[in-house]
Coordinates of C-alpha atoms in Angstrom, one line a residue:
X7 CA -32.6 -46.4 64.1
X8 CA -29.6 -44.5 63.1
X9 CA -28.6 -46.7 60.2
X10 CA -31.8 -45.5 58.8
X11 CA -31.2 -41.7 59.7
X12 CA -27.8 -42.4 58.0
X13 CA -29.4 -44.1 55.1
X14 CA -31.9 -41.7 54.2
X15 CA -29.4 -38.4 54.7
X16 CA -27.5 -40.2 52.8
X17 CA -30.3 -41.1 50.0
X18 CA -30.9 -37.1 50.1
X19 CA -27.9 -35.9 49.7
X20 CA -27.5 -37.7 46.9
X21 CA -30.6 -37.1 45.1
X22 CA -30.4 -33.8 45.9
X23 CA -26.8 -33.3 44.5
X24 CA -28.0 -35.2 40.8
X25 CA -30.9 -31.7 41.0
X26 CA -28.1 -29.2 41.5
X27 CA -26.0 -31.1 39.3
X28 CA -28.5 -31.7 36.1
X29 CA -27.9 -35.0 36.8
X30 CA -27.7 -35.4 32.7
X31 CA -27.1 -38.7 31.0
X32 CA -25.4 -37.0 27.7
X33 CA -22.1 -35.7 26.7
X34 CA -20.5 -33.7 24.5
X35 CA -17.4 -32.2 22.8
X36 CA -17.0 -28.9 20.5
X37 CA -14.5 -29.3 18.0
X38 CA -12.6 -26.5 16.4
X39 CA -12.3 -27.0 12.8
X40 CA -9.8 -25.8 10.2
X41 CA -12.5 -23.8 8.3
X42 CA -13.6 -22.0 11.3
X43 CA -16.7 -23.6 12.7
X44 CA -17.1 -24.8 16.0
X45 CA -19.2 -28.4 16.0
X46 CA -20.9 -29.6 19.0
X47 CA -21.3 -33.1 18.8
X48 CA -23.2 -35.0 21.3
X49 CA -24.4 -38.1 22.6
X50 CA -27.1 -39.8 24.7
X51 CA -24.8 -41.7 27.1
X52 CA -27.8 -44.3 28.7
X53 CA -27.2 -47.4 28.5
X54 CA -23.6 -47.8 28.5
X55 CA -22.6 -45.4 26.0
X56 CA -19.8 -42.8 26.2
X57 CA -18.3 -40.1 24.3
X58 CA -14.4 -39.8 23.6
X59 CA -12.4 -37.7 21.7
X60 CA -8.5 -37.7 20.3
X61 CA -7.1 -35.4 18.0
X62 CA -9.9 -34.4 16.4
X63 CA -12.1 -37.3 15.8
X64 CA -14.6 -38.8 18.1
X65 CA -15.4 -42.2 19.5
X66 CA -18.5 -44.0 20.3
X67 CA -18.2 -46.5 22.6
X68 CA -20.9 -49.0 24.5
X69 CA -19.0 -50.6 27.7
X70 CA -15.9 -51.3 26.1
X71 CA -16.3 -52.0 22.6
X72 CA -15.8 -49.1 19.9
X73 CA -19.7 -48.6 17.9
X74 CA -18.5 -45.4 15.7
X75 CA -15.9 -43.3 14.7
X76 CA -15.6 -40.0 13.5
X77 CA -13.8 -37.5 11.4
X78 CA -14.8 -33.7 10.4
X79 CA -14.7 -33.0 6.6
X80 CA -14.7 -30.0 4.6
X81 CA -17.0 -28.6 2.1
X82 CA -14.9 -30.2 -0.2
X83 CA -14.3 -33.2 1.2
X84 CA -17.8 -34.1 1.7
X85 CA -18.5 -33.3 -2.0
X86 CA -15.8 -35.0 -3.6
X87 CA -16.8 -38.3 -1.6
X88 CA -17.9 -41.3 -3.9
X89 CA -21.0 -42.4 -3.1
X90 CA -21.6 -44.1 -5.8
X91 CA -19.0 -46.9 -6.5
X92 CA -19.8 -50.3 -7.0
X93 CA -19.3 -51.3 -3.7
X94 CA -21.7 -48.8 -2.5
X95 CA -25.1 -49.4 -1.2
X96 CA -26.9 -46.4 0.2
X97 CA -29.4 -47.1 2.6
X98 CA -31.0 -43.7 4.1
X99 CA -30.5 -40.4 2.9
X100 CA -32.4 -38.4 5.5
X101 CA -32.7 -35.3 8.0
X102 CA -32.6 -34.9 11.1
X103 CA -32.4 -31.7 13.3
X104 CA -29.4 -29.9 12.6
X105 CA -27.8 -32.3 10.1
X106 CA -29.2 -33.9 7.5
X107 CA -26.8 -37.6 6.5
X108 CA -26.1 -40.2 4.0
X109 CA -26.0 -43.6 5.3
X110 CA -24.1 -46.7 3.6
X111 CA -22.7 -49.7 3.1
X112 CA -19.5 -50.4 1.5
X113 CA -18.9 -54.3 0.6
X114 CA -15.3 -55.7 -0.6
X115 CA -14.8 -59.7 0.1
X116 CA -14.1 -59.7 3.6
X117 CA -16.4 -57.4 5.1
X118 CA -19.5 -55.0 4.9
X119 CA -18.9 -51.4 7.0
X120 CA -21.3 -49.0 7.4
X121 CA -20.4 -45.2 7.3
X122 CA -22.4 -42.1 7.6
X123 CA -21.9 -38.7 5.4
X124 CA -22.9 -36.0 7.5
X125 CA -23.9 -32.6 6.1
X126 CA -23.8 -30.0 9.7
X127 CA -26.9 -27.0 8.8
X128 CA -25.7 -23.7 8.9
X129 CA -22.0 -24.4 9.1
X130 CA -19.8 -25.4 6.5
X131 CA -18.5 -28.6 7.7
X132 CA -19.4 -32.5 6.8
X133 CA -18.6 -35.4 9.2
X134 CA -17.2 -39.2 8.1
X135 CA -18.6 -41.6 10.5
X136 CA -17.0 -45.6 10.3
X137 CA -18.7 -47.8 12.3
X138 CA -17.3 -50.6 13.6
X139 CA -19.8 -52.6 14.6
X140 CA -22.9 -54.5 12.9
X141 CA -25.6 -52.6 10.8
X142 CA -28.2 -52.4 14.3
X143 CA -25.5 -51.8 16.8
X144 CA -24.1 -48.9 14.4
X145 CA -27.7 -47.3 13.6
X146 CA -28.8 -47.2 17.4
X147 CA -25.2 -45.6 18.4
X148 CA -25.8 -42.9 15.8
X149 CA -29.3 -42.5 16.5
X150 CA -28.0 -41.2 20.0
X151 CA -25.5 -38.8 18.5
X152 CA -26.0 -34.8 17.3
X153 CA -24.5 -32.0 16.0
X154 CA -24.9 -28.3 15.9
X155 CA -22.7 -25.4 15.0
X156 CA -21.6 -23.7 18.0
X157 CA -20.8 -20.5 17.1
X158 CA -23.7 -19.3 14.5

């Protein structure tokens, strides 16, 4: 009988810290970038995913294995970048809230990579997104991912 007391206080207290808590199953960074803006990028961490950042860039990971990887552009970055070279295939140019993103695949004669072009709304910043994984493991990573300005 006390086991059970002890098992269900237990059971309580932590359901009841997850309330207070938020208990959330997403995470996010804000990055400071050269231009000024401050990006909020964030992910949908069920199912094994996690958030990481290093020096700027941010990483996408399920378990152990790196999905994405990402880099901030400029203005000028993100319109100087080719998009249409022979080894180019795009495959969505869409919207979504906040962003709207160019999604591709580059082919030499080792290996297809799949990137996505990121254009952040109401900022004036672009994102560079490798992935490093297959063309379904690299769309549902992304799918999970946003971005915002966080200081407009």
């Amino acid at each position: 009988m006390k086991n059970t007391r002890i098992g269900t206080l237990l059971v309580f207290t932590i359901a009841m810290a997850c309330i207070l808590a938020g208990c959330t199953s997403s995470a996010s960074y804000t990055f400071n970038i050269a231009n000024g803006d401050e990006i909020k990028v964030s992910l949908d961490t069920a199912d094994g995913y996690s958030l990481k950042q290093d020096q700027g860039r941010f990483y996408v990971n399920r378990g152990d294995a790196q999905i994405l990887e990402g880099a901030f552009l400029s203005e000028e970055g993100f319109d100087e970048y080719e998009l249409d070279g022979p080894e180019t295939t795009i495959i969505k140019d869409e919207e979504k809230e906040g962003f709207s993103y160019f999604f591709f695949e580059k082919t030499n004669e080792s290996a297809t990579r799949y990137f996505y072009l990121i254009w952040v709304n109401e900022s004036e910043t672009a994102v560079l997104i490798g992935g490093t994984a297959d063309q379904s493991e690299t769309e549902a990573a992304f799918e999970r991912l946003t971005f915002s300005p966080d200081n407009k």
